[in-house]
CSV table of C-alpha atoms in Angstrom, one decimal:
chain,number,residue,atom,x,y,z
O,48,MET,CA,-30.0,25.7,-48.5
O,49,ALA,CA,-32.5,27.8,-46.6
O,50,GLU,CA,-35.3,29.5,-48.5
O,51,PHE,CA,-36.6,33.1,-47.6
O,52,ARG,CA,-39.7,34.5,-48.7
O,53,THR,CA,-41.2,38.1,-49.1
O,54,GLN,CA,-44.5,39.6,-50.2
O,55,LEU,CA,-44.5,42.3,-53.0
O,56,ARG,CA,-47.7,44.3,-53.4
O,57,GLU,CA,-49.0,46.2,-56.4
O,58,THR,CA,-48.3,50.0,-55.8
O,59,SER,CA,-49.9,51.7,-58.9
O,60,ASN,CA,-51.6,51.2,-62.2
O,61,LEU,CA,-51.9,52.6,-65.7
O,62,CYS,CA,-55.2,51.2,-66.9
O,63,VAL,CA,-57.3,51.9,-70.1
O,64,GLU,CA,-60.6,50.0,-70.5
O,65,GLU,CA,-63.3,51.1,-73.0
O,66,ARG,CA,-67.0,50.3,-72.9
O,67,PRO,CA,-68.2,48.9,-76.2
O,68,GLY,CA,-70.6,50.4,-78.5
O,69,PRO,CA,-74.3,48.9,-78.5
O,70,CYS,CA,-74.5,45.3,-79.4
O,71,THR,CA,-76.4,42.2,-79.2
O,72,MET,CA,-75.3,38.8,-78.1
O,73,VAL,CA,-76.7,35.5,-79.4
O,74,ILE,CA,-75.7,32.4,-77.5
O,75,PHE,CA,-76.2,29.2,-79.3
O,76,GLY,CA,-76.4,26.2,-76.8
O,77,ALA,CA,-77.6,28.6,-74.2
O,78,SER,CA,-79.0,25.8,-72.3
O,79,GLY,CA,-75.8,24.0,-72.1
O,80,ASP,CA,-73.1,23.8,-69.4
O,81,LEU,CA,-70.7,26.3,-70.9
O,82,ALA,CA,-73.1,29.2,-71.2
O,83,ARG,CA,-74.3,28.4,-67.5
O,84,ARG,CA,-71.0,28.2,-65.8
O,85,LYS,CA,-68.9,30.6,-68.0
O,86,LEU,CA,-70.8,33.0,-70.4
O,87,ILE,CA,-73.6,34.0,-68.2
O,88,PRO,CA,-71.5,34.9,-65.2
O,89,ALA,CA,-69.0,36.6,-67.3
O,90,VAL,CA,-71.5,38.9,-68.8
O,91,TYR,CA,-72.8,39.4,-65.4
O,92,ASN,CA,-69.5,40.3,-64.1
O,93,LEU,CA,-68.9,42.7,-67.0
O,94,HIS,CA,-72.3,44.4,-66.1
O,95,ARG,CA,-71.2,44.9,-62.5
O,96,ARG,CA,-67.9,46.6,-63.7
O,97,GLU,CA,-69.9,48.7,-66.0
O,98,LEU,CA,-68.3,47.3,-69.2
O,99,LEU,CA,-71.2,46.4,-71.2
O,100,PRO,CA,-72.8,48.5,-73.8
O,101,GLU,CA,-75.5,50.9,-72.7
O,102,LYS,CA,-77.7,49.2,-75.2
O,103,PHE,CA,-77.2,45.4,-74.5
O,104,GLU,CA,-79.5,42.4,-75.2
O,105,VAL,CA,-78.6,38.6,-74.9
O,106,VAL,CA,-80.6,36.2,-77.0
O,107,GLY,CA,-80.3,32.4,-76.0
O,108,PHE,CA,-80.7,30.0,-78.7
O,109,ALA,CA,-81.2,26.2,-78.2
O,110,ARG,CA,-83.2,23.1,-78.9
O,111,SER,CA,-84.9,23.1,-75.5
O,112,GLY,CA,-88.4,24.0,-75.0
O,113,ILE,CA,-88.5,26.9,-72.4
O,114,SER,CA,-89.8,30.4,-72.2
O,115,ASP,CA,-88.1,33.9,-71.6
O,116,VAL,CA,-89.3,33.5,-68.0
O,117,ASP,CA,-87.8,30.1,-67.6
O,118,PHE,CA,-84.4,31.2,-69.3
O,119,ARG,CA,-84.2,34.1,-66.9
O,120,ALA,CA,-84.8,32.0,-64.1
O,121,ARG,CA,-81.8,30.0,-65.1
O,122,VAL,CA,-79.8,33.0,-65.7
O,123,VAL,CA,-80.4,34.2,-62.3
O,124,ASP,CA,-79.5,30.8,-60.9
O,125,ALA,CA,-76.3,30.6,-63.0
O,126,VAL,CA,-75.2,34.2,-61.5
O,127,ARG,CA,-76.0,33.0,-57.9
O,128,ALA,CA,-74.1,29.7,-58.3
O,129,CYS,CA,-70.9,31.3,-60.0
O,130,CYS,CA,-70.7,34.9,-58.6
O,131,LEU,CA,-69.9,36.4,-55.3
O,132,GLY,CA,-71.7,39.2,-53.4
O,133,VAL,CA,-74.8,39.1,-55.8
O,134,SER,CA,-77.6,41.4,-55.1
O,135,SER,CA,-80.9,39.7,-55.7
O,136,ARG,CA,-82.5,42.9,-57.0
O,137,GLU,CA,-79.6,43.7,-59.3
O,138,VAL,CA,-79.4,40.0,-60.8
O,139,GLU,CA,-83.2,39.9,-61.2
O,140,ARG,CA,-82.9,43.3,-63.2
O,141,PHE,CA,-80.0,42.2,-65.0
O,142,SER,CA,-81.8,39.0,-66.3
O,143,THR,CA,-84.4,41.1,-68.1
O,144,ASN,CA,-81.9,41.8,-70.7
O,145,PHE,CA,-82.0,37.9,-71.6
O,146,HIS,CA,-84.4,36.6,-74.1
O,147,TYR,CA,-84.8,33.0,-75.3
O,148,GLN,CA,-85.6,31.5,-78.7
O,149,ARG,CA,-86.1,27.8,-79.3
O,150,GLY,CA,-84.8,26.2,-82.4
O,151,GLU,CA,-83.2,23.6,-84.3
O,152,TYR,CA,-79.7,24.4,-85.5
O,153,ASN,CA,-80.8,23.3,-89.1
O,154,ASP,CA,-84.1,25.1,-89.4
O,155,ALA,CA,-83.8,28.1,-91.5
O,156,GLU,CA,-87.2,29.3,-90.2
O,157,ALA,CA,-85.7,29.7,-86.8
O,158,TYR,CA,-82.7,31.8,-87.9
O,159,ARG,CA,-85.4,34.1,-89.9
O,160,SER,CA,-87.2,34.4,-86.5
O,161,LEU,CA,-84.2,35.4,-84.8
O,162,ALA,CA,-83.3,37.9,-87.5
O,163,ARG,CA,-86.7,39.5,-87.0
O,164,THR,CA,-86.0,39.7,-83.1
O,165,LEU,CA,-82.6,41.3,-83.6
O,166,SER,CA,-84.2,43.7,-85.8
O,167,ASP,CA,-86.8,44.6,-83.5
O,168,PHE,CA,-84.2,45.3,-80.8
O,169,GLY,CA,-82.4,47.7,-83.1
O,170,ALA,CA,-85.4,49.5,-83.6
O,171,ARG,CA,-86.6,49.7,-80.0
O,172,ARG,CA,-83.4,50.3,-78.3
O,173,ALA,CA,-81.2,51.8,-81.2
O,174,ALA,CA,-78.7,48.8,-80.8
O,175,GLY,CA,-77.5,49.2,-84.2
O,176,GLY,CA,-76.5,46.1,-86.2
O,177,CYS,CA,-73.7,45.0,-84.0
O,178,HIS,CA,-74.1,41.2,-83.4
O,179,VAL,CA,-71.8,38.8,-81.4
O,180,PHE,CA,-72.8,35.2,-82.1
O,181,TYR,CA,-71.3,32.7,-79.7
O,182,LEU,CA,-71.2,29.2,-80.8
O,183,ALA,CA,-71.3,27.4,-77.4
O,184,THR,CA,-72.1,24.2,-79.4
O,185,PRO,CA,-70.1,21.3,-80.6
O,186,PRO,CA,-67.5,22.7,-83.2
O,187,ARG,CA,-69.0,20.3,-85.7
O,188,LEU,CA,-72.1,22.6,-86.0
O,189,ALA,CA,-70.2,25.8,-86.8
O,190,PRO,CA,-70.5,25.6,-90.5
O,191,GLU,CA,-74.4,24.7,-90.5
O,192,ILE,CA,-75.0,27.6,-88.1
O,193,VAL,CA,-72.9,30.1,-90.0
O,194,ALA,CA,-74.4,29.1,-93.1
O,195,HIS,CA,-78.0,29.6,-91.9
O,196,LEU,CA,-76.8,32.9,-90.3
O,197,ALA,CA,-75.7,34.0,-93.6
O,198,GLY,CA,-79.1,32.7,-95.3
O,199,ALA,CA,-81.0,35.1,-92.7
O,200,GLY,CA,-78.7,38.0,-93.6
O,201,LEU,CA,-77.2,38.3,-90.3
O,202,LEU,CA,-73.4,38.4,-91.1
O,203,ALA,CA,-72.6,41.9,-92.1
O,204,GLU,CA,-68.9,42.4,-92.3
O,205,CYS,CA,-67.2,44.6,-90.1
O,206,THR,CA,-66.8,47.9,-92.0
O,207,GLU,CA,-66.6,51.4,-91.0
O,208,GLY,CA,-70.2,51.6,-90.5
O,209,PRO,CA,-72.3,50.4,-87.2
O,210,ALA,CA,-73.3,47.0,-89.0
O,211,CYS,CA,-71.2,44.2,-88.0
O,212,SER,CA,-71.3,40.6,-87.0
O,213,ARG,CA,-68.7,38.6,-85.1
O,214,VAL,CA,-68.8,34.8,-84.6
O,215,VAL,CA,-66.9,33.2,-81.6
O,216,VAL,CA,-66.1,29.5,-82.2
O,217,GLU,CA,-65.2,27.2,-79.3
O,218,LYS,CA,-62.4,24.6,-79.3
O,219,PRO,CA,-61.6,21.9,-80.8
O,220,PHE,CA,-61.2,23.8,-84.0
O,221,GLY,CA,-60.7,20.8,-86.2
O,222,PHE,CA,-59.3,17.4,-85.4
O,223,ASP,CA,-56.4,17.5,-87.3
O,224,LEU,CA,-54.7,19.9,-89.8
O,225,ALA,CA,-56.9,18.7,-92.8
O,226,SER,CA,-60.1,19.0,-90.6
O,227,ALA,CA,-59.1,22.5,-89.4
O,228,ARG,CA,-58.4,23.8,-92.8
O,229,GLU,CA,-61.8,22.4,-94.0
O,230,LEU,CA,-63.6,23.9,-91.2
O,231,ASP,CA,-61.9,27.1,-92.1
O,232,GLN,CA,-62.7,26.9,-95.8
O,233,ARG,CA,-66.5,26.3,-95.0
O,234,LEU,CA,-66.6,29.4,-92.6
O,235,ALA,CA,-64.7,31.5,-95.1
O,236,GLU,CA,-67.8,30.9,-97.5
O,237,HIS,CA,-69.7,33.3,-95.2
O,238,LEU,CA,-67.3,35.0,-93.0
O,239,ASP,CA,-64.3,37.3,-93.4
O,240,GLU,CA,-61.3,36.4,-91.2
O,241,ARG,CA,-62.0,39.7,-89.2
O,242,GLN,CA,-65.2,38.1,-88.1
O,243,ILE,CA,-64.1,35.0,-86.7
O,244,TYR,CA,-63.0,34.7,-83.3
O,245,ARG,CA,-61.3,31.2,-82.5
O,246,ILE,CA,-61.3,31.4,-78.5
O,247,ASP,CA,-58.7,29.7,-76.2
O,248,HIS,CA,-59.6,30.8,-72.7
O,249,TYR,CA,-56.1,30.2,-71.7
O,250,VAL,CA,-54.7,33.2,-73.8
O,251,GLY,CA,-57.4,35.3,-71.8
O,252,LYS,CA,-56.0,34.4,-68.3
O,253,GLU,CA,-54.5,37.2,-66.5
O,254,THR,CA,-51.1,35.6,-65.8
O,255,VAL,CA,-50.8,34.6,-69.5
O,256,GLN,CA,-51.7,38.2,-70.7
O,257,ASN,CA,-49.1,39.6,-67.9
O,258,MET,CA,-46.3,37.6,-69.7
O,259,LEU,CA,-46.2,40.5,-72.5
O,260,MET,CA,-46.1,43.3,-70.0
O,261,PHE,CA,-43.7,41.6,-67.4
O,262,ARG,CA,-41.3,41.0,-70.4
O,263,PHE,CA,-41.7,44.1,-72.7
O,264,ALA,CA,-42.5,46.8,-70.0
O,265,ASN,CA,-39.5,45.9,-67.6
O,266,ALA,CA,-36.0,47.0,-69.0
O,267,ILE,CA,-34.5,44.2,-66.8
O,268,PHE,CA,-36.1,41.2,-68.5
O,269,GLU,CA,-36.0,41.6,-72.4
O,270,PRO,CA,-32.1,41.9,-72.7
O,271,VAL,CA,-31.9,38.5,-71.0
O,272,TRP,CA,-34.7,36.8,-72.7
O,273,ASP,CA,-32.7,34.4,-75.1
O,274,ALA,CA,-30.4,31.6,-75.3
O,275,HIS,CA,-27.4,33.4,-73.7
O,276,TYR,CA,-29.2,33.8,-70.3
O,277,ILE,CA,-31.9,31.4,-70.4
O,278,ASP,CA,-31.2,27.6,-69.9
O,279,GLN,CA,-34.8,26.0,-70.3
O,280,VAL,CA,-38.6,26.8,-70.3
O,281,GLN,CA,-41.1,24.4,-68.6
O,282,ILE,CA,-44.8,24.7,-69.1
O,283,THR,CA,-47.1,22.4,-67.2
O,284,THR,CA,-51.0,22.2,-67.2
O,285,ALA,CA,-52.0,19.5,-64.5
O,286,GLU,CA,-55.4,18.6,-63.4
O,287,SER,CA,-56.2,16.6,-60.1
O,288,GLU,CA,-59.4,15.7,-61.9
O,289,GLY,CA,-60.1,13.0,-64.4
O,290,VAL,CA,-62.7,13.2,-67.4
O,291,GLU,CA,-65.6,14.2,-65.3
O,292,GLY,CA,-68.6,14.9,-67.8
O,293,ARG,CA,-66.4,15.2,-70.9
O,294,ALA,CA,-65.5,11.4,-71.4
O,295,GLY,CA,-67.4,11.1,-74.7
O,296,TYR,CA,-65.4,14.2,-76.2
O,297,PHE,CA,-62.0,13.2,-74.4
O,298,ASP,CA,-61.9,9.7,-75.3
O,299,GLU,CA,-61.8,10.7,-79.0
O,300,ALA,CA,-59.5,13.7,-78.7
O,301,GLY,CA,-57.0,12.9,-76.0
O,302,ALA,CA,-54.5,15.1,-74.1
O,303,LEU,CA,-52.4,16.0,-77.3
O,304,ARG,CA,-55.5,17.4,-79.2
O,305,ASP,CA,-57.4,18.7,-76.1
O,306,VAL,CA,-54.8,20.6,-74.2
O,307,PHE,CA,-51.4,20.3,-75.8
O,308,GLN,CA,-52.4,21.6,-79.5
O,309,ASN,CA,-53.9,24.7,-78.1
O,310,HIS,CA,-53.4,25.9,-74.5
O,311,MET,CA,-49.9,24.5,-74.3
O,312,LEU,CA,-48.5,25.6,-77.6
O,313,GLN,CA,-50.3,29.3,-77.2
O,314,MET,CA,-48.5,29.7,-73.8
O,315,MET,CA,-45.3,28.6,-75.6
O,316,ALA,CA,-45.7,31.1,-78.2
O,317,THR,CA,-46.5,34.0,-75.8
O,318,VAL,CA,-43.3,33.1,-74.1
O,319,ALA,CA,-41.0,33.1,-77.1
O,320,MET,CA,-42.6,35.3,-79.5
O,321,GLU,CA,-40.1,38.3,-80.6
O,322,PRO,CA,-41.1,41.9,-79.6
O,323,PRO,CA,-44.3,43.0,-81.5
O,324,SER,CA,-44.1,46.6,-83.2
O,325,SER,CA,-47.1,47.6,-81.4
O,326,PHE,CA,-49.7,46.1,-78.7
O,327,ASP,CA,-52.5,45.5,-81.5
O,328,ALA,CA,-54.0,42.2,-83.0
O,329,LYS,CA,-52.1,42.0,-86.1
O,330,SER,CA,-48.5,42.7,-84.7
O,331,VAL,CA,-49.0,40.4,-81.8
O,332,ARG,CA,-50.6,37.6,-83.8
O,333,ASP,CA,-47.9,37.9,-86.6
O,334,GLU,CA,-45.1,37.2,-83.9
O,335,LYS,CA,-47.0,34.2,-82.2
O,336,THR,CA,-47.5,32.7,-85.6
O,337,ARG,CA,-43.7,33.1,-86.6
O,338,ILE,CA,-42.7,31.2,-83.5
O,339,LEU,CA,-45.2,28.3,-84.2
O,340,ARG,CA,-43.9,28.0,-87.5
O,341,ALA,CA,-40.4,27.9,-86.2
O,342,ILE,CA,-40.8,25.0,-83.8
O,343,ARG,CA,-39.1,21.9,-85.0
O,344,HIS,CA,-41.4,19.2,-86.1
O,345,ILE,CA,-41.0,15.6,-84.6
O,346,ASP,CA,-40.3,13.0,-87.1
O,347,PRO,CA,-43.3,10.8,-87.3
O,348,SER,CA,-41.3,7.8,-87.9
O,349,LYS,CA,-40.0,8.5,-84.3
O,350,PRO,CA,-42.7,9.7,-82.4
O,351,CYS,CA,-41.0,8.9,-78.9
O,352,ALA,CA,-38.1,10.8,-79.5
O,353,GLY,CA,-38.6,13.5,-76.9
O,354,VAL,CA,-42.4,12.6,-76.1
O,355,VAL,CA,-43.9,10.4,-73.6
O,356,ARG,CA,-47.6,9.6,-73.5
O,357,GLY,CA,-49.5,8.1,-70.6
O,358,GLN,CA,-53.0,7.2,-69.1
O,359,TYR,CA,-54.0,7.1,-65.5
O,360,GLU,CA,-54.7,3.8,-63.9
O,361,GLY,CA,-58.4,3.0,-64.0
O,362,TYR,CA,-59.2,5.4,-67.1
O,363,PRO,CA,-60.9,2.6,-68.9
O,364,ALA,CA,-63.3,2.1,-66.5
O,365,GLU,CA,-64.6,5.6,-66.5
O,366,GLU,CA,-68.1,6.3,-67.4
O,367,GLY,CA,-68.4,7.0,-71.2
O,368,VAL,CA,-65.0,5.6,-71.9
O,369,ALA,CA,-64.5,3.0,-74.4
O,370,PRO,CA,-63.3,-0.4,-73.0
O,371,GLY,CA,-59.7,-1.0,-73.6
O,372,SER,CA,-59.3,2.8,-74.7
O,373,GLN,CA,-55.7,3.7,-75.8
O,374,THR,CA,-56.6,7.5,-75.3
O,375,GLU,CA,-53.5,9.4,-73.7
O,376,THR,CA,-54.5,11.3,-70.8
O,377,TYR,CA,-51.1,12.7,-70.2
O,378,VAL,CA,-48.5,14.1,-72.6
O,379,ALA,CA,-44.8,15.5,-72.0
O,380,ALA,CA,-42.7,16.4,-74.8
O,381,GLU,CA,-39.5,18.6,-75.7
O,382,LEU,CA,-39.8,21.1,-78.4
O,383,ARG,CA,-37.0,23.3,-79.9
O,384,VAL,CA,-37.5,26.8,-81.7
O,385,GLU,CA,-35.2,27.0,-84.3
O,386,ASN,CA,-34.3,30.7,-84.7
O,387,THR,CA,-31.5,32.7,-83.2
O,388,ARG,CA,-33.1,33.9,-80.0
O,389,TRP,CA,-33.7,30.3,-78.7
O,390,GLN,CA,-31.1,28.4,-80.3
O,391,GLY,CA,-30.4,25.4,-78.3
O,392,VAL,CA,-32.8,26.2,-75.5
O,393,PRO,CA,-35.4,23.2,-74.8
O,394,PHE,CA,-39.0,24.1,-73.9
O,395,TYR,CA,-40.5,21.2,-71.9
O,396,LEU,CA,-44.3,20.9,-72.2
O,397,ARG,CA,-46.5,18.5,-70.1
O,398,THR,CA,-50.2,18.1,-69.3
O,399,GLY,CA,-52.1,15.7,-67.6
O,400,LYS,CA,-55.2,14.4,-65.8
O,401,ARG,CA,-55.5,12.8,-62.3
O,402,LEU,CA,-52.3,14.2,-61.3
O,403,CYS,CA,-51.1,15.0,-57.8
O,404,ARG,CA,-52.6,18.6,-57.9
O,405,ARG,CA,-54.1,21.3,-60.1
O,406,ALA,CA,-51.4,23.5,-61.3
O,407,SER,CA,-50.6,25.4,-64.5
O,408,GLU,CA,-47.4,27.5,-64.6
O,409,ILE,CA,-44.8,28.7,-67.0
O,410,ALA,CA,-41.1,28.4,-65.6
O,411,ILE,CA,-38.4,30.3,-67.3
O,412,PHE,CA,-35.0,28.8,-65.8
O,413,PHE,CA,-32.0,31.0,-66.2
O,414,ARG,CA,-28.4,29.7,-66.7
O,415,ARG,CA,-26.3,29.1,-63.7
O,416,VAL,CA,-23.4,31.3,-62.9
O,417,HIS,CA,-20.2,30.7,-64.9
O,418,ASP,CA,-17.9,31.0,-62.0
O,419,SER,CA,-18.1,31.2,-58.3
O,420,MET,CA,-16.0,33.3,-56.1
O,421,PHE,CA,-17.9,31.8,-53.0
O,422,ALA,CA,-15.4,29.0,-52.4
O,423,PRO,CA,-16.0,26.2,-51.3
O,424,PHE,CA,-19.2,26.5,-53.4
O,425,LEU,CA,-19.0,25.7,-56.8
O,426,PRO,CA,-21.2,27.2,-59.7
O,427,ASP,CA,-23.2,23.9,-59.7
O,428,ASP,CA,-23.9,24.4,-56.2
O,429,ILE,CA,-25.6,27.6,-56.5
O,430,CYS,CA,-29.4,27.2,-57.7
O,431,PRO,CA,-30.2,29.1,-61.0
O,432,ASN,CA,-32.8,32.0,-60.9
O,433,VAL,CA,-36.2,30.9,-61.9
O,434,LEU,CA,-39.2,33.2,-63.0
O,435,VAL,CA,-42.5,31.6,-62.8
O,436,PHE,CA,-45.7,32.6,-63.9
O,437,ASN,CA,-48.6,30.7,-61.9
O,438,VAL,CA,-51.5,30.5,-64.4
O,439,GLN,CA,-53.8,28.7,-62.1
O,440,PRO,CA,-55.1,28.4,-59.5
O,441,ASP,CA,-53.2,30.7,-57.2
O,442,GLU,CA,-52.4,33.4,-60.1
O,443,GLY,CA,-49.3,35.4,-59.7
O,444,VAL,CA,-45.5,35.7,-60.4
O,445,SER,CA,-42.4,34.7,-58.3
O,446,LEU,CA,-38.8,35.2,-59.0
O,447,SER,CA,-35.9,33.0,-57.1
O,448,ILE,CA,-32.8,34.8,-56.5
O,449,GLN,CA,-29.6,33.9,-54.4
O,450,ALA,CA,-29.2,35.9,-51.4
O,451,LYS,CA,-27.0,35.9,-48.0
O,452,GLY,CA,-28.8,34.4,-45.3
O,453,PRO,CA,-28.6,35.5,-41.6
O,454,GLY,CA,-25.7,34.1,-39.6
O,455,PRO,CA,-22.2,33.0,-40.9
O,456,LYS,CA,-20.3,35.3,-43.4
O,457,LEU,CA,-20.7,32.6,-46.0
O,458,CYS,CA,-24.5,31.6,-45.8
O,459,MET,CA,-26.2,31.6,-49.4
O,460,GLY,CA,-29.9,30.6,-49.8
O,461,THR,CA,-32.6,31.1,-52.2
O,462,LEU,CA,-34.7,34.2,-51.7
O,463,SER,CA,-38.3,33.9,-53.5
O,464,MET,CA,-39.8,37.3,-54.3
O,465,GLU,CA,-43.6,36.5,-55.1
O,466,PHE,CA,-46.6,38.4,-56.0
O,467,ARG,CA,-50.0,36.8,-55.7
O,468,TYR,CA,-53.1,38.7,-56.9
O,469,ARG,CA,-55.4,37.3,-54.3
O,470,ALA,CA,-52.7,38.0,-51.3
O,471,ALA,CA,-52.7,41.6,-52.9
O,472,GLY,CA,-56.3,41.9,-52.5
O,473,LEU,CA,-57.2,42.0,-56.2
O,474,ASP,CA,-60.2,40.4,-57.8
O,475,LEU,CA,-59.1,38.7,-61.0
O,476,PRO,CA,-61.7,38.6,-63.8
O,477,ASP,CA,-62.4,35.3,-65.4
O,478,ALA,CA,-60.7,34.8,-68.6
O,479,TYR,CA,-64.1,34.7,-70.5
O,480,GLU,CA,-65.0,38.3,-69.2
O,481,ARG,CA,-61.7,39.5,-71.0
O,482,LEU,CA,-62.4,37.6,-74.2
O,483,LEU,CA,-66.3,38.6,-74.4
O,484,LEU,CA,-65.2,42.2,-73.8
O,485,ASP,CA,-62.6,42.0,-76.6
O,486,CYS,CA,-65.0,40.5,-79.1
O,487,MET,CA,-67.5,43.1,-78.3
O,488,GLN,CA,-64.9,45.8,-79.1
O,489,GLY,CA,-63.7,43.9,-82.3
O,490,ASP,CA,-60.2,43.2,-80.6
O,491,GLN,CA,-58.7,39.9,-81.8
O,492,THR,CA,-55.4,40.0,-80.1
O,493,LEU,CA,-56.1,37.1,-77.9
O,494,PHE,CA,-58.0,35.2,-80.4
O,495,ILE,CA,-56.3,32.4,-82.6
O,496,ARG,CA,-55.7,33.4,-86.3
O,497,SER,CA,-56.3,30.8,-88.9
O,498,ASP,CA,-52.6,30.6,-89.9
O,499,ALA,CA,-51.4,30.3,-86.3
O,500,LEU,CA,-54.1,27.2,-86.1
O,501,GLU,CA,-52.5,25.7,-88.9
O,502,ALA,CA,-49.0,26.0,-87.6
O,503,ALA,CA,-49.9,24.4,-84.3
O,504,TRP,CA,-51.7,21.5,-86.0
O,505,SER,CA,-48.5,21.0,-88.2
O,506,ILE,CA,-46.6,20.4,-84.9
O,507,VAL,CA,-49.1,17.9,-83.5
O,508,ASP,CA,-50.1,15.9,-86.2
O,509,PRO,CA,-46.7,13.9,-87.0
O,510,ILE,CA,-46.9,13.1,-83.2
O,511,ARG,CA,-50.4,11.6,-83.5
O,512,ARG,CA,-49.7,10.1,-87.0
O,513,GLY,CA,-46.6,8.0,-85.4
O,514,TRP,CA,-48.8,7.1,-82.4
O,515,ASP,CA,-51.6,5.8,-84.7
O,516,ALA,CA,-49.0,3.7,-86.9
O,517,GLY,CA,-47.9,2.0,-83.6
O,518,LEU,CA,-44.3,3.1,-84.2
O,519,GLY,CA,-43.0,1.7,-80.9
O,520,CYS,CA,-44.4,4.8,-78.6
O,521,PRO,CA,-46.2,2.9,-75.7
O,522,LEU,CA,-48.9,4.1,-73.6
O,523,ILE,CA,-47.6,4.2,-70.2
O,524,ARG,CA,-49.9,3.8,-67.1
O,525,TYR,CA,-49.3,6.0,-64.3
O,526,PRO,CA,-50.9,5.9,-60.6
O,527,ALA,CA,-53.8,8.4,-60.3
O,528,GLY,CA,-52.6,11.3,-57.8
O,529,SER,CA,-49.0,10.9,-59.0
O,530,GLU,CA,-46.8,13.2,-60.9
O,531,GLY,CA,-47.4,11.2,-64.0
O,532,PRO,CA,-45.4,8.4,-65.8
O,533,ALA,CA,-42.0,8.1,-64.3
O,534,GLU,CA,-40.8,7.9,-67.9
O,535,ALA,CA,-41.3,11.4,-68.3
O,536,ALA,CA,-38.0,12.2,-66.4
O,537,SER,CA,-36.2,10.8,-69.1
O,538,ILE,CA,-37.0,13.7,-71.4
O,539,PRO,CA,-35.1,16.6,-69.6
O,540,ALA,CA,-32.6,14.1,-68.0
O,541,ARG,CA,-31.0,13.5,-71.4
O,542,ILE,CA,-29.1,16.9,-71.0
O,543,GLY,CA,-29.0,16.7,-67.2
O,544,ARG,CA,-32.2,18.7,-66.6
O,545,ALA,CA,-35.3,17.8,-64.5
O,546,TRP,CA,-38.9,18.8,-64.2
O,547,ARG,CA,-40.2,21.2,-61.4
O,548,PRO,CA,-42.1,19.5,-59.0
O,549,ILE,CA,-46.1,19.9,-59.7
């Protein structure tokens, strides 16, 4: 059938964005890749949007022996490499808010020196006692860093007064359920849950955030957001690249832990959650956690029931990968939510590296029409409506509907109504901008709570245990540049469904 397209443009906005109060940010691991590629550019873009506190300082803390001048030069280079339309004078002036402190992560004196530096900032610029500590370091270092921060008196709880400390922890948050609980317990020795910001940058992406407003701010969608009208949901995170620069970590973690346990399950929870009572951190995170707890666990004695794992050809030869590695670079699975709203609706999730292209999307397939008055077309001849949230790289939303095509009286085709942020001339802030700003404001809505983290690990652990026990779930090789293992097609095919092309 023919396909017709139209472009919808944004017409009006209702926006609320507040500038945070005075605070200071400390980036542990400031000389690393995450700080250079993501954090420093995100801070600069917030500066350009006039969303940084009026009194704002950044302290970089790392092992590298560099000076303030050297660190500021790195800041300038990072901004120029990652941000468009940079004014040399503006970025030079911006870099003067950055300072550097060399220190080992296990050196108590380095933290006492950091405390003196932060105290000086507070006295000189009236920056108050609000500190954001971003741990851009391997998560295994988090307990040690937090313990030393506490020892230096830098972890004031978030109360009604200005003194407040918040700690941002990067994934992976644990390696399994047991290690996640242990990490939580060690952090809880020094921090209240309100101070812990477990970051998952996918949750901060514009299109993932858009899911809530699209569903709950439009009367035409929420009434049909259930098993009566939705046939299936497909969530895809595909990467065209391999493990460039991350082989040491990825070969231990694998796709199940690296992407599926966090990004994929968080997107699924966003799709499936019940309406929160209000748009605040507790209400939104309560509903996401309830969904994660309602996902049916896969029987660890049958780890291949609805799951396919694969590895792209040539992966063991990648630099940094163990010879003969059995680490999966691809996972596809069918999950079910055991509640009234989603009874009988399959959620198909897949993620993989070295696939045919880079693409992340959430596709909502509505049910076909029950009957067709358009003889000789039968209901199965009429394509179902599909609502697609394009998470990356071309962020936007599309809805396919059936409509009459020009020409014969009986001429039906798919009309795809599309909105693309970039096509509408809108600049998208990076997810780290959103998340850093929320952390400065003390808003945990888009961060992972401890009970949600445990619920996610409880879903993944049985699969991993079954694989590790060798219970007949083979590691399937697939060609680089393909859509993954052909065997993955069997998952939706069991009930007559098929994957969307990547």
